[in-house]
Tab-separated table of C-alpha atoms and ligand atoms in Angstrom:
chain	number	residue	atom	x	y	z
A	241	MET	CA	20.525	34.325	56.389
A	242	ILE	CA	24.219	33.341	57.352
A	243	GLU	CA	24.361	30.237	58.953
A	244	THR	CA	26.202	29.213	62.498
A	245	PRO	CA	28.745	26.498	61.557
A	246	ILE	CA	29.173	24.381	64.696
A	247	TRP	CA	32.985	24.074	63.853
A	248	ALA	CA	32.453	27.975	64.761
A	249	PRO	CA	30.804	28.102	68.509
A	250	ASP	CA	30.634	30.638	71.208
A	251	ILE	CA	34.223	29.632	72.310
A	252	GLU	CA	35.943	31.387	68.929
A	253	LYS	CA	34.404	34.203	71.030
A	254	ALA	CA	34.508	33.920	74.913
A	255	SER	CA	35.539	36.344	77.289
A	256	ARG	CA	39.165	35.659	78.417
A	257	ASP	CA	38.133	34.455	81.721
A	258	GLU	CA	36.404	31.529	80.175
A	259	LEU	CA	39.170	30.655	78.037
A	260	ARG	CA	41.152	30.337	80.868
A	261	HIS	CA	38.566	28.425	82.870
A	262	LEU	CA	38.655	25.628	80.027
A	263	GLN	CA	42.469	25.865	79.767
A	264	ASP	CA	43.223	25.006	83.502
A	265	LYS	CA	40.642	22.213	83.555
A	266	ARG	CA	42.167	20.545	80.649
A	267	LEU	CA	46.117	20.970	81.544
A	268	ARG	CA	44.677	19.331	85.193
A	269	SER	CA	43.151	17.114	83.310
A	270	LEU	CA	46.032	16.428	81.227
A	271	VAL	CA	48.811	16.282	83.202
A	272	LYS	CA	46.973	13.373	85.077
A	273	ARG	CA	46.424	11.189	82.600
A	274	VAL	CA	50.303	11.233	80.985
A	275	TYR	CA	51.138	10.875	84.431
A	276	GLU	CA	49.262	7.761	83.949
A	277	HIS	CA	49.474	6.798	80.984
A	278	VAL	CA	52.862	7.961	79.448
A	279	PRO	CA	55.815	6.752	81.300
A	280	PHE	CA	58.300	9.112	80.280
A	281	TYR	CA	56.267	11.489	81.754
A	282	ARG	CA	55.676	10.082	85.474
A	283	LYS	CA	59.173	9.707	85.134
A	284	LYS	CA	60.183	13.296	84.153
A	285	MET	CA	57.770	14.754	86.783
A	286	ASP	CA	58.905	12.398	89.072
A	287	ASP	CA	62.571	14.230	88.770
A	288	LEU	CA	61.085	17.527	89.085
A	289	GLY	CA	59.316	16.477	92.357
A	290	VAL	CA	56.455	17.366	90.810
A	291	GLU	CA	53.295	15.894	91.516
A	292	PRO	CA	49.940	16.108	88.841
A	293	GLU	CA	47.949	18.071	92.338
A	294	ASP	CA	50.221	20.869	92.418
A	295	ILE	CA	49.269	21.290	88.834
A	296	HIS	CA	46.344	23.388	89.469
A	297	GLY	CA	46.084	25.913	86.160
A	298	VAL	CA	48.490	27.289	83.550
A	299	GLU	CA	49.485	29.334	86.666
A	300	GLN	CA	51.713	26.959	87.278
A	301	ILE	CA	52.970	24.889	83.587
A	302	HIS	CA	56.373	26.553	84.339
A	303	LEU	CA	56.107	23.804	86.857
A	304	LEU	CA	55.679	21.104	84.386
A	305	PRO	CA	58.500	19.627	82.118
A	306	PHE	CA	59.227	20.871	78.481
A	307	THR	CA	59.315	17.825	75.758
A	308	GLU	CA	62.311	18.091	72.831
A	309	LYS	CA	62.273	17.199	69.355
A	310	GLN	CA	64.796	14.544	70.698
A	311	ASP	CA	62.495	12.895	73.058
A	312	LEU	CA	60.160	11.959	70.307
A	313	ARG	CA	63.135	10.224	68.524
A	314	ASP	CA	64.045	8.483	71.902
A	315	ASN	CA	60.368	7.392	72.427
A	316	TYR	CA	60.294	6.610	68.675
A	317	PRO	CA	57.943	5.160	67.044
A	318	PHE	CA	54.699	5.172	69.451
A	319	GLY	CA	56.745	5.424	73.121
A	320	LEU	CA	54.814	8.882	73.879
A	321	PHE	CA	51.293	7.586	73.140
A	322	ALA	CA	49.116	8.142	76.200
A	323	VAL	CA	46.369	5.113	74.928
A	324	PRO	CA	46.316	2.118	73.642
A	325	GLN	CA	47.074	1.345	70.365
A	326	GLU	CA	44.324	-0.200	69.463
A	327	ASP	CA	42.639	3.988	70.189
A	328	ILE	CA	45.226	5.184	67.508
A	329	VAL	CA	42.757	4.963	64.247
A	330	ARG	CA	45.709	6.937	62.209
A	331	VAL	CA	49.402	7.839	62.010
A	332	HIS	CA	51.187	10.586	60.735
A	333	ALA	CA	54.692	11.800	60.511
A	334	SER	CA	57.656	14.892	59.769
A	335	SER	CA	60.322	13.558	58.283
A	336	GLY	CA	64.000	15.018	58.759
A	337	THR	CA	67.079	14.563	57.881
A	338	THR	CA	68.388	12.971	60.754
A	339	GLY	CA	67.710	10.105	60.753
A	340	LYS	CA	64.233	8.535	61.789
A	341	PRO	CA	61.011	10.402	61.519
A	342	THR	CA	58.748	12.622	64.145
A	343	VAL	CA	55.738	10.262	64.579
A	344	ALA	CA	51.735	11.003	66.101
A	345	GLY	CA	49.789	9.150	66.847
A	346	TYR	CA	45.734	10.011	66.929
A	347	THR	CA	42.788	9.004	68.223
A	348	ALA	CA	39.151	9.087	66.633
A	349	GLY	CA	38.163	12.348	68.873
A	350	ASP	CA	41.435	14.105	67.776
A	351	ILE	CA	40.981	13.267	64.461
A	352	GLN	CA	37.727	15.255	65.180
A	353	VAL	CA	38.388	17.820	67.020
A	354	TRP	CA	41.652	18.323	63.892
A	355	ALA	CA	38.971	18.339	61.496
A	356	ASP	CA	36.901	20.947	63.881
A	357	LEU	CA	40.096	23.367	64.313
A	358	MET	CA	40.853	23.039	60.615
A	359	ALA	CA	37.040	23.509	60.016
A	360	ARG	CA	37.219	26.745	62.092
A	361	SER	CA	40.682	27.803	60.259
A	362	LEU	CA	39.634	27.175	56.710
A	363	THR	CA	35.588	29.473	57.732
A	364	CYS	CA	38.929	32.162	58.844
A	365	ALA	CA	39.250	32.661	54.670
A	366	GLY	CA	36.140	32.884	53.814
A	367	VAL	CA	35.226	29.389	53.051
A	368	THR	CA	31.330	28.018	53.379
A	369	LYS	CA	29.487	24.868	51.844
A	370	LYS	CA	29.065	26.612	48.812
A	371	SER	CA	33.085	26.417	48.045
A	372	VAL	CA	34.957	24.324	46.255
A	373	VAL	CA	38.641	23.691	48.019
A	374	HIS	CA	41.937	22.860	45.291
A	375	VAL	CA	43.849	20.806	48.239
A	376	SER	CA	47.627	20.766	46.955
A	377	TYR	CA	49.017	19.626	50.268
A	378	GLY	CA	50.754	16.578	49.759
A	379	TYR	CA	48.274	14.000	50.997
A	380	GLY	CA	50.115	11.194	53.226
A	381	LEU	CA	52.761	10.787	55.572
A	382	PHE	CA	52.864	14.844	56.003
A	383	THR	CA	49.581	16.492	57.528
A	384	GLY	CA	48.798	19.277	54.834
A	385	GLY	CA	47.300	17.112	52.603
A	386	LEU	CA	44.485	15.104	54.665
A	387	GLY	CA	44.324	18.000	57.447
A	388	ALA	CA	43.114	20.837	55.171
A	389	HIS	CA	40.818	17.689	53.629
A	390	TYR	CA	38.926	16.529	56.663
A	391	GLY	CA	38.341	20.411	57.387
A	392	VAL	CA	36.173	21.143	54.225
A	393	GLU	CA	34.521	17.939	54.629
A	394	ARG	CA	33.561	18.945	57.763
A	395	ILE	CA	32.352	22.640	56.500
A	396	GLY	CA	31.112	20.079	54.194
A	397	ALA	CA	31.990	22.078	50.917
A	398	SER	CA	33.465	19.827	48.022
A	399	VAL	CA	36.787	18.958	48.536
A	400	ILE	CA	39.280	18.357	45.385
A	401	PRO	CA	42.325	16.289	46.687
A	402	VAL	CA	44.413	17.023	44.096
A	403	SER	CA	47.759	16.521	46.574
A	404	GLY	CA	51.315	18.472	44.539
A	405	GLY	CA	52.434	17.722	41.635
A	406	ASN	CA	51.794	18.229	37.762
A	407	THR	CA	51.306	21.165	38.006
A	408	GLU	CA	49.483	21.348	34.637
A	409	ARG	CA	46.851	19.113	35.627
A	410	GLN	CA	45.993	21.639	38.884
A	411	LEU	CA	46.280	24.210	36.622
A	412	THR	CA	43.066	22.395	34.138
A	413	LEU	CA	41.488	21.188	37.333
A	414	LEU	CA	41.625	24.837	38.717
A	415	GLU	CA	40.457	26.267	35.437
A	416	ASP	CA	37.355	23.118	35.113
A	417	PHE	CA	36.213	22.256	38.920
A	418	LYS	CA	36.054	25.956	39.743
A	419	ALA	CA	38.188	25.813	42.872
A	420	THR	CA	37.848	28.753	45.373
A	421	THR	CA	40.088	28.569	48.013
A	422	LEU	CA	43.549	26.940	47.283
A	423	CYS	CA	45.253	24.903	49.892
A	424	CYS	CA	49.232	24.392	49.162
A	425	THR	CA	52.710	25.553	50.838
A	426	PRO	CA	53.393	29.601	49.361
A	427	SER	CA	56.128	28.176	47.112
A	428	TYR	CA	53.298	25.699	45.514
A	429	ALA	CA	51.337	28.643	44.892
A	430	LEU	CA	54.084	30.598	43.540
A	431	ASN	CA	54.927	28.035	41.086
A	432	ILE	CA	51.774	27.107	40.337
A	433	ALA	CA	51.002	30.947	39.745
A	434	GLU	CA	54.112	30.901	37.290
A	435	ALA	CA	52.539	28.117	35.364
A	436	MET	CA	49.626	29.615	35.114
A	437	GLN	CA	51.356	32.792	33.006
A	438	LYS	CA	53.689	30.745	31.409
A	439	GLN	CA	50.555	28.871	29.959
A	440	GLY	CA	48.640	32.151	28.905
A	441	ILE	CA	45.776	31.644	31.702
A	442	THR	CA	44.643	34.602	32.539
A	443	LEU	CA	42.606	35.771	35.832
A	444	ASP	CA	39.321	35.621	35.077
A	445	ARG	CA	39.637	31.823	33.672
A	446	LEU	CA	40.207	30.707	37.526
A	447	HIS	CA	37.585	31.324	40.164
A	448	LEU	CA	39.641	31.774	43.198
A	449	ALA	CA	39.348	33.906	46.203
A	450	SER	CA	41.498	33.210	48.659
A	451	GLY	CA	44.245	30.512	50.440
A	452	VAL	CA	45.187	29.111	53.080
A	453	PHE	CA	48.950	28.776	52.960
A	454	GLY	CA	51.528	27.146	55.313
A	455	ALA	CA	53.785	24.654	56.170
A	456	GLU	CA	56.955	27.012	55.920
A	457	PRO	CA	57.911	30.209	56.482
A	458	TRP	CA	57.119	33.427	54.079
A	459	THR	CA	56.554	37.276	54.041
A	460	ASP	CA	53.836	39.743	53.734
A	461	GLY	CA	56.075	40.392	50.064
A	462	MET	CA	56.079	36.846	49.547
A	463	ARG	CA	51.881	37.411	50.071
A	464	CYS	CA	51.586	39.860	48.014
A	465	LYS	CA	53.263	38.270	45.165
A	466	ILE	CA	50.851	35.413	45.379
A	467	GLU	CA	48.500	38.234	45.590
A	468	GLU	CA	48.805	39.788	42.859
A	469	MET	CA	49.534	36.766	40.256
A	470	LEU	CA	46.267	35.156	41.646
A	471	GLY	CA	43.757	37.504	42.177
A	472	ILE	CA	43.335	35.969	45.564
A	473	LYS	CA	43.186	37.183	49.392
A	474	ALA	CA	46.223	34.631	50.556
A	475	LEU	CA	46.427	33.817	54.683
A	476	ASP	CA	48.808	31.113	56.548
A	477	VAL	CA	48.077	29.084	58.347
A	478	TYR	CA	50.738	26.954	60.427
A	479	GLY	CA	50.768	24.391	62.545
A	480	LEU	CA	53.579	20.715	63.458
A	481	THR	CA	53.159	17.439	63.447
A	482	GLU	CA	53.688	17.290	66.668
A	483	ILE	CA	50.979	19.718	68.159
A	484	MET	CA	48.669	18.004	65.324
A	485	GLY	CA	49.147	19.285	62.061
A	486	PRO	CA	48.126	22.506	59.633
A	487	GLY	CA	45.256	24.051	61.960
A	488	VAL	CA	47.624	24.774	65.141
A	489	SER	CA	46.483	29.333	64.787
A	490	MET	CA	45.529	30.446	61.258
A	491	GLU	CA	45.567	34.385	60.361
A	492	CYS	CA	42.011	36.215	59.958
A	493	VAL	CA	41.402	38.487	56.713
A	494	ASN	CA	42.396	41.123	59.163
A	495	ASN	CA	45.865	40.156	59.035
A	496	GLN	CA	47.420	40.749	62.337
A	497	GLY	CA	48.654	37.722	63.225
A	498	LEU	CA	47.193	33.910	63.243
A	499	HIS	CA	44.738	33.031	65.739
A	500	ILE	CA	45.817	30.163	67.865
A	501	TRP	CA	42.950	27.694	68.935
A	502	GLU	CA	43.349	28.274	73.247
A	503	ASP	CA	40.538	26.101	73.439
A	504	CYS	CA	43.073	23.681	72.301
A	505	PHE	CA	46.425	24.629	72.934
A	506	TYR	CA	47.517	26.224	75.886
A	507	PRO	CA	50.871	28.766	73.942
A	508	GLU	CA	53.728	30.057	76.054
A	509	ILE	CA	57.157	31.818	74.341
A	510	ILE	CA	59.796	31.790	75.626
A	511	ASP	CA	63.659	32.672	75.762
A	512	GLU	CA	67.339	30.575	75.184
A	513	ASN	CA	66.695	29.223	78.873
A	514	GLY	CA	63.191	28.406	78.959
A	515	LYS	CA	61.972	31.637	80.784
A	516	GLN	CA	57.868	32.857	80.221
A	517	LEU	CA	58.310	36.000	78.815
A	518	PRO	CA	55.250	38.025	78.612
A	519	ASN	CA	53.139	38.871	75.491
A	520	GLY	CA	54.282	40.771	72.849
A	521	GLN	CA	57.876	39.784	73.657
A	522	GLU	CA	59.575	37.416	70.418
A	523	GLY	CA	60.946	34.527	71.511
A	524	GLU	CA	60.455	30.749	71.183
A	525	ILE	CA	56.765	29.565	71.330
A	526	VAL	CA	55.734	26.468	73.162
A	527	PHE	CA	52.815	24.363	72.597
A	528	THR	CA	50.390	21.854	75.563
A	529	THR	CA	48.085	20.074	73.652
A	530	ILE	CA	45.677	20.219	76.066
A	531	LEU	CA	42.506	18.485	74.703
A	532	LYS	CA	44.567	15.588	72.513
A	533	GLU	CA	43.996	12.374	73.769
A	534	GLY	CA	46.352	9.972	71.501
A	535	MET	CA	49.579	11.433	72.075
A	536	PRO	CA	49.629	15.385	74.091
A	537	LEU	CA	52.584	16.989	74.605
A	538	LEU	CA	53.219	19.222	77.603
A	539	ARG	CA	55.534	22.393	76.599
A	540	TYR	CA	56.555	20.751	73.463
A	541	ARG	CA	59.621	23.090	72.374
A	542	THR	CA	58.854	24.213	68.495
A	543	HIS	CA	61.694	26.381	67.737
A	544	ASP	CA	59.318	28.621	65.963
A	545	VAL	CA	60.283	32.067	67.189
A	546	THR	CA	57.574	34.479	66.880
A	547	THR	CA	55.674	37.202	69.088
A	548	LEU	CA	51.905	36.445	71.700
A	549	ASP	CA	49.494	39.611	71.175
A	550	ASP	CA	46.079	38.934	73.062
A	551	ALA	CA	44.766	42.456	72.350
A	552	PRO	CA	41.518	42.351	70.653
A	553	CYS	CA	41.127	41.675	67.505
A	554	ALA	CA	38.321	43.204	64.837
A	555	CYS	CA	37.244	40.243	63.475
A	556	GLY	CA	35.643	39.088	67.543
A	557	ARG	CA	37.493	36.345	68.064
A	558	THR	CA	39.474	36.366	71.643
A	559	HIS	CA	41.987	33.522	70.443
A	560	VAL	CA	45.454	35.183	71.215
A	561	ARG	CA	47.217	36.197	68.018
A	562	MET	CA	50.233	34.828	67.399
A	563	LYS	CA	52.929	36.920	64.246
A	564	ARG	CA	53.617	34.970	61.468
A	565	VAL	CA	56.640	32.720	62.241
A	566	ARG	CA	59.739	34.754	60.981
A	567	LEU	CA	62.230	32.010	61.276
A	568	ARG	CA	63.138	28.809	63.591
A	569	THR	CA	65.894	28.558	65.640
A	570	ASP	CA	67.528	25.642	64.217
A	571	ASP	CA	67.199	27.532	60.256
A	572	MET	CA	69.700	29.670	61.722
A	573	LEU	CA	72.603	29.938	59.802
A	574	ILE	CA	76.182	31.096	60.867
A	575	ILE	CA	78.479	32.581	58.001
A	576	ARG	CA	81.690	33.777	58.853
A	577	GLY	CA	79.777	34.500	62.715
A	578	VAL	CA	77.271	35.893	61.367
A	579	ASN	CA	74.168	35.117	61.902
A	580	VAL	CA	71.854	34.718	59.340
A	581	PHE	CA	68.530	33.353	59.061
A	582	PRO	CA	67.041	32.953	55.790
A	583	SER	CA	64.117	33.945	55.718
A	584	GLN	CA	65.628	37.898	55.677
A	585	VAL	CA	67.209	37.238	52.665
A	586	GLU	CA	63.635	36.918	51.204
A	587	HIS	CA	62.927	40.160	53.047
A	588	VAL	CA	65.769	42.107	51.108
A	589	LEU	CA	65.006	40.180	47.967
A	590	MET	CA	61.057	40.668	47.724
A	591	GLN	CA	61.648	44.637	48.109
A	592	ILE	CA	63.401	45.020	44.672
A	593	LYS	CA	62.263	45.229	41.584
A	594	GLY	CA	63.544	43.142	38.708
A	595	VAL	CA	63.746	39.416	40.108
A	596	MET	CA	60.949	36.721	40.658
A	597	PRO	CA	60.300	35.717	43.874
A	598	TYR	CA	62.307	32.092	43.534
A	599	TYR	CA	65.846	32.212	45.233
A	600	GLN	CA	68.821	29.852	47.023
A	601	ILE	CA	71.851	30.767	49.290
A	602	ILE	CA	74.216	28.133	49.173
A	603	VAL	CA	76.828	28.649	51.565
A	604	ASP	CA	80.266	26.812	51.031
A	605	ARG	CA	83.977	26.795	52.332
A	606	LYS	CA	86.774	28.079	49.898
A	607	GLN	CA	89.801	28.570	51.179
A	608	ASN	CA	88.918	28.437	55.515
A	609	MET	CA	86.300	31.084	54.299
A	610	ASP	CA	82.817	30.815	54.596
A	611	THR	CA	81.354	32.128	51.708
A	612	MET	CA	77.573	32.898	50.676
A	613	GLU	CA	75.992	33.363	46.984
A	614	VAL	CA	72.130	34.328	46.651
A	615	GLN	CA	71.119	32.942	43.604
A	616	VAL	CA	67.718	35.045	42.430
A	617	GLU	CA	65.552	34.331	38.666
A	618	LEU	CA	65.849	37.625	37.162
A	619	ASP	CA	62.486	39.026	35.944
A	620	SER	CA	61.845	37.398	32.286
A	621	ARG	CA	60.164	41.051	31.459
A	622	LEU	CA	64.035	42.150	31.668
A	623	ILE	CA	65.658	39.784	30.384
A	624	SER	CA	66.455	42.254	27.030
A	625	ASP	CA	68.421	44.673	29.248
A	626	THR	CA	71.755	45.216	28.659
A	627	VAL	CA	74.951	44.033	30.247
A	628	ARG	CA	74.645	47.190	32.327
A	629	GLU	CA	72.005	47.327	33.734
A	630	ILE	CA	71.634	44.300	34.571
A	631	GLU	CA	75.051	44.582	36.392
A	632	GLN	CA	73.533	47.187	38.301
A	633	LEU	CA	70.832	45.296	39.266
A	634	LYS	CA	73.105	43.062	40.916
A	635	THR	CA	74.790	45.291	43.114
A	636	HIS	CA	71.689	47.031	44.009
A	637	ILE	CA	70.725	43.526	45.562
A	638	SER	CA	74.808	43.194	47.052
A	639	HIS	CA	74.765	46.434	48.766
A	640	GLU	CA	70.716	45.797	49.454
A	641	LEU	CA	72.178	42.280	51.266
A	642	ALA	CA	75.047	43.700	53.114
A	643	ALA	CA	72.625	46.597	54.265
A	644	ASN	CA	70.636	44.270	56.295
A	645	LEU	CA	72.199	41.113	56.989
A	646	LEU	CA	75.565	42.994	57.706
A	647	ILE	CA	77.136	40.246	55.831
A	648	ARG	CA	78.361	40.455	51.899
A	649	ALA	CA	76.700	38.098	49.455
A	650	GLU	CA	77.963	37.371	46.003
A	651	VAL	CA	74.331	37.170	44.321
A	652	LYS	CA	74.232	35.935	41.044
A	653	LEU	CA	70.672	36.287	37.976
A	654	VAL	CA	69.879	33.557	36.782
A	655	GLN	CA	67.862	32.915	34.216
A	656	PRO	CA	64.347	32.671	34.701
A	657	GLY	CA	62.677	29.079	35.148
A	658	SER	CA	66.450	27.813	36.092
A	659	LEU	CA	65.530	27.296	39.651
A	660	PRO	CA	64.569	24.359	41.353
A	661	ARG	CA	60.775	23.764	41.933
A	662	THR	CA	58.890	22.487	45.042
A	663	ASP	CA	55.426	20.740	45.199
A	664	GLY	CA	56.026	21.062	48.898
A	665	LYS	CA	58.536	22.700	50.906
A	666	ALA	CA	61.041	24.780	49.284
A	667	LYS	CA	64.887	24.176	50.070
A	668	ARG	CA	66.436	27.357	50.664
A	669	VAL	CA	69.391	26.213	51.303
A	670	ILE	CA	72.702	24.225	49.920
A	671	ASP	CA	75.090	23.831	53.212
A	672	ARG	CA	78.446	22.062	51.682
A	673	ARG	CA	79.850	23.115	54.821
A	674	ARG	CA	78.208	20.486	56.266
A	675	ASP	CA	80.696	17.629	55.010
A	676	GLU	CA	82.475	18.865	57.069
A	677	GLY	CA	80.281	18.939	60.097
A	678	GLU	CA	79.770	22.900	59.949
A	679	ASN	CA	76.954	24.372	61.860
A	680	SER	CA	74.245	24.314	59.029
A	681	CYS	CA	70.656	24.977	58.565
A	682	SER	CA	68.439	21.784	59.999
A	683	LYS	CA	65.684	20.623	57.989
A	684	ARG	CA	63.029	18.776	60.028
B	996	DLL	O1	54.360	21.565	58.073
B	996	DLL	C1	52.072	21.198	59.293
B	996	DLL	C2	51.376	22.148	58.177
B	996	DLL	C3	50.911	21.728	56.835
B	996	DLL	C4	51.423	23.642	58.693
B	996	DLL	C5	50.041	22.735	56.131
B	996	DLL	C6	50.108	24.347	57.352
B	996	DLL	C7	50.228	23.877	56.179
B	996	DLL	P1	55.666	19.788	59.879
B	996	DLL	O2	56.013	19.108	58.355
B	996	DLL	O3	55.677	18.698	60.895
B	996	DLL	O4	53.651	20.469	59.899
B	996	DLL	O5	56.024	20.730	59.745
B	996	DLL	C8	55.955	22.363	61.010
B	996	DLL	O6	57.028	23.668	59.588
B	996	DLL	O7	57.725	23.519	62.911
B	996	DLL	C9	57.780	25.310	60.952
B	996	DLL	O8	58.665	25.587	61.239
B	996	DLL	C10	56.811	24.796	59.943
B	996	DLL	N1	55.724	25.810	59.745
B	996	DLL	C11	54.746	25.111	59.266
B	996	DLL	N2	53.483	26.534	59.309
B	996	DLL	C12	54.543	27.618	58.622
B	996	DLL	C13	53.403	28.624	59.172
B	996	DLL	C14	53.842	20.809	58.560
B	996	DLL	N3	52.400	29.392	58.530
B	996	DLL	C15	57.262	23.471	61.116
B	996	DLL	N4	54.869	29.659	58.647
B	996	DLL	C16	56.901	24.622	62.124
B	996	DLL	C17	56.253	30.041	58.827
B	996	DLL	C18	55.324	27.141	59.475
B	996	DLL	N5	56.599	28.175	59.072
């Protein structure tokens, strides 16, 4: 008989009305708390002429102010905490290219809720008490490692806290400890798979059944490659430090989007002017952390682009689904006036036979003209192809990129294994125009 785990209570299958009722109640309480305890929010609300009593529930959420990443920077490090420092039991941070990191503080209650939500998320990937979960997300200020770790412990499964790096050792541990689930970034999953092939480790030597991958955008093409190379079901987990860390939303086995744990995070989709958009329309996703204590945020602008879908899911969970995050508004490159997202390049490359899922986009400016070069690794099986065949492949990729991106890109086929590998988030873009103060792909 399957036990009903306590981290997956009825709330995951609650009716939409029940959920709405809970969200209304939690939002009212949150607004009151931040108004009373966070001077930043009191001022913002006063400036807008909004009082906590004006907010009866999520119906009125549009009256509340947005929170921007810049607001966190302006209040660095602890200015947005809603509880005294003595109630904060942990701090995480995400690094960015622009100076100081973005900081988040958690109470003991927040850590418990996070563990529950990660347990819910891992359960979506089939993790049970009997599982062995190998965590290769980085441990430290980054939320990936400890976020996954506490979720595994919450389920009562065995956690192998490996963190990133030393891929050969990862392989030894994966094999010897018989891990059943792997947690890491999709790019690192690919690196592990590649190292496995290089060392001649066949799939039957591993016990992996699933992977919980996130922290960066990845396409379905990349998913197929990972699933094939590791012989697993690969699922997407989403989150961000400011809101909690991994486990804000999680894909179920139906691959129809990621369930947002709506009893804790209220999502909205907005257009570029901040206007709410109905479900089904694409825009920026914004979260209000209706249950958080340490550093709750009102209407946090993520810059991640997606759509919401509240149609029933075959898994029975009623929580709204977000499509996989394809792009971030601030990842957009403007090349010769054309908007290009790295994920579009990945999408094109993943359709082409003969190249590997390792690529990098180099943007430069030569003689006052933007240039874009796409470097992609050749499949090692084609290494003996003739120069003519390789040239044909290059031309084919150029055509496909031009047809899909509406911009011409120089294609460079590079040796297998020659592009940099990562044990965390991949760096897909090198924008050499930056020195000239040009618009560029901004890393968080
Ligand atoms: O990346 C938290 C995390 C750790 C999520 C492990 C999943 C797994 P940050 O470093 O603050 O936190 O970066 C958050 O990463 O706004 C998205 O742009 C991107 N991101 C996170 N998960 C996904 C995903 C962690 N599944 C930023 N798909 C977010 C696409 C993702 N992008």
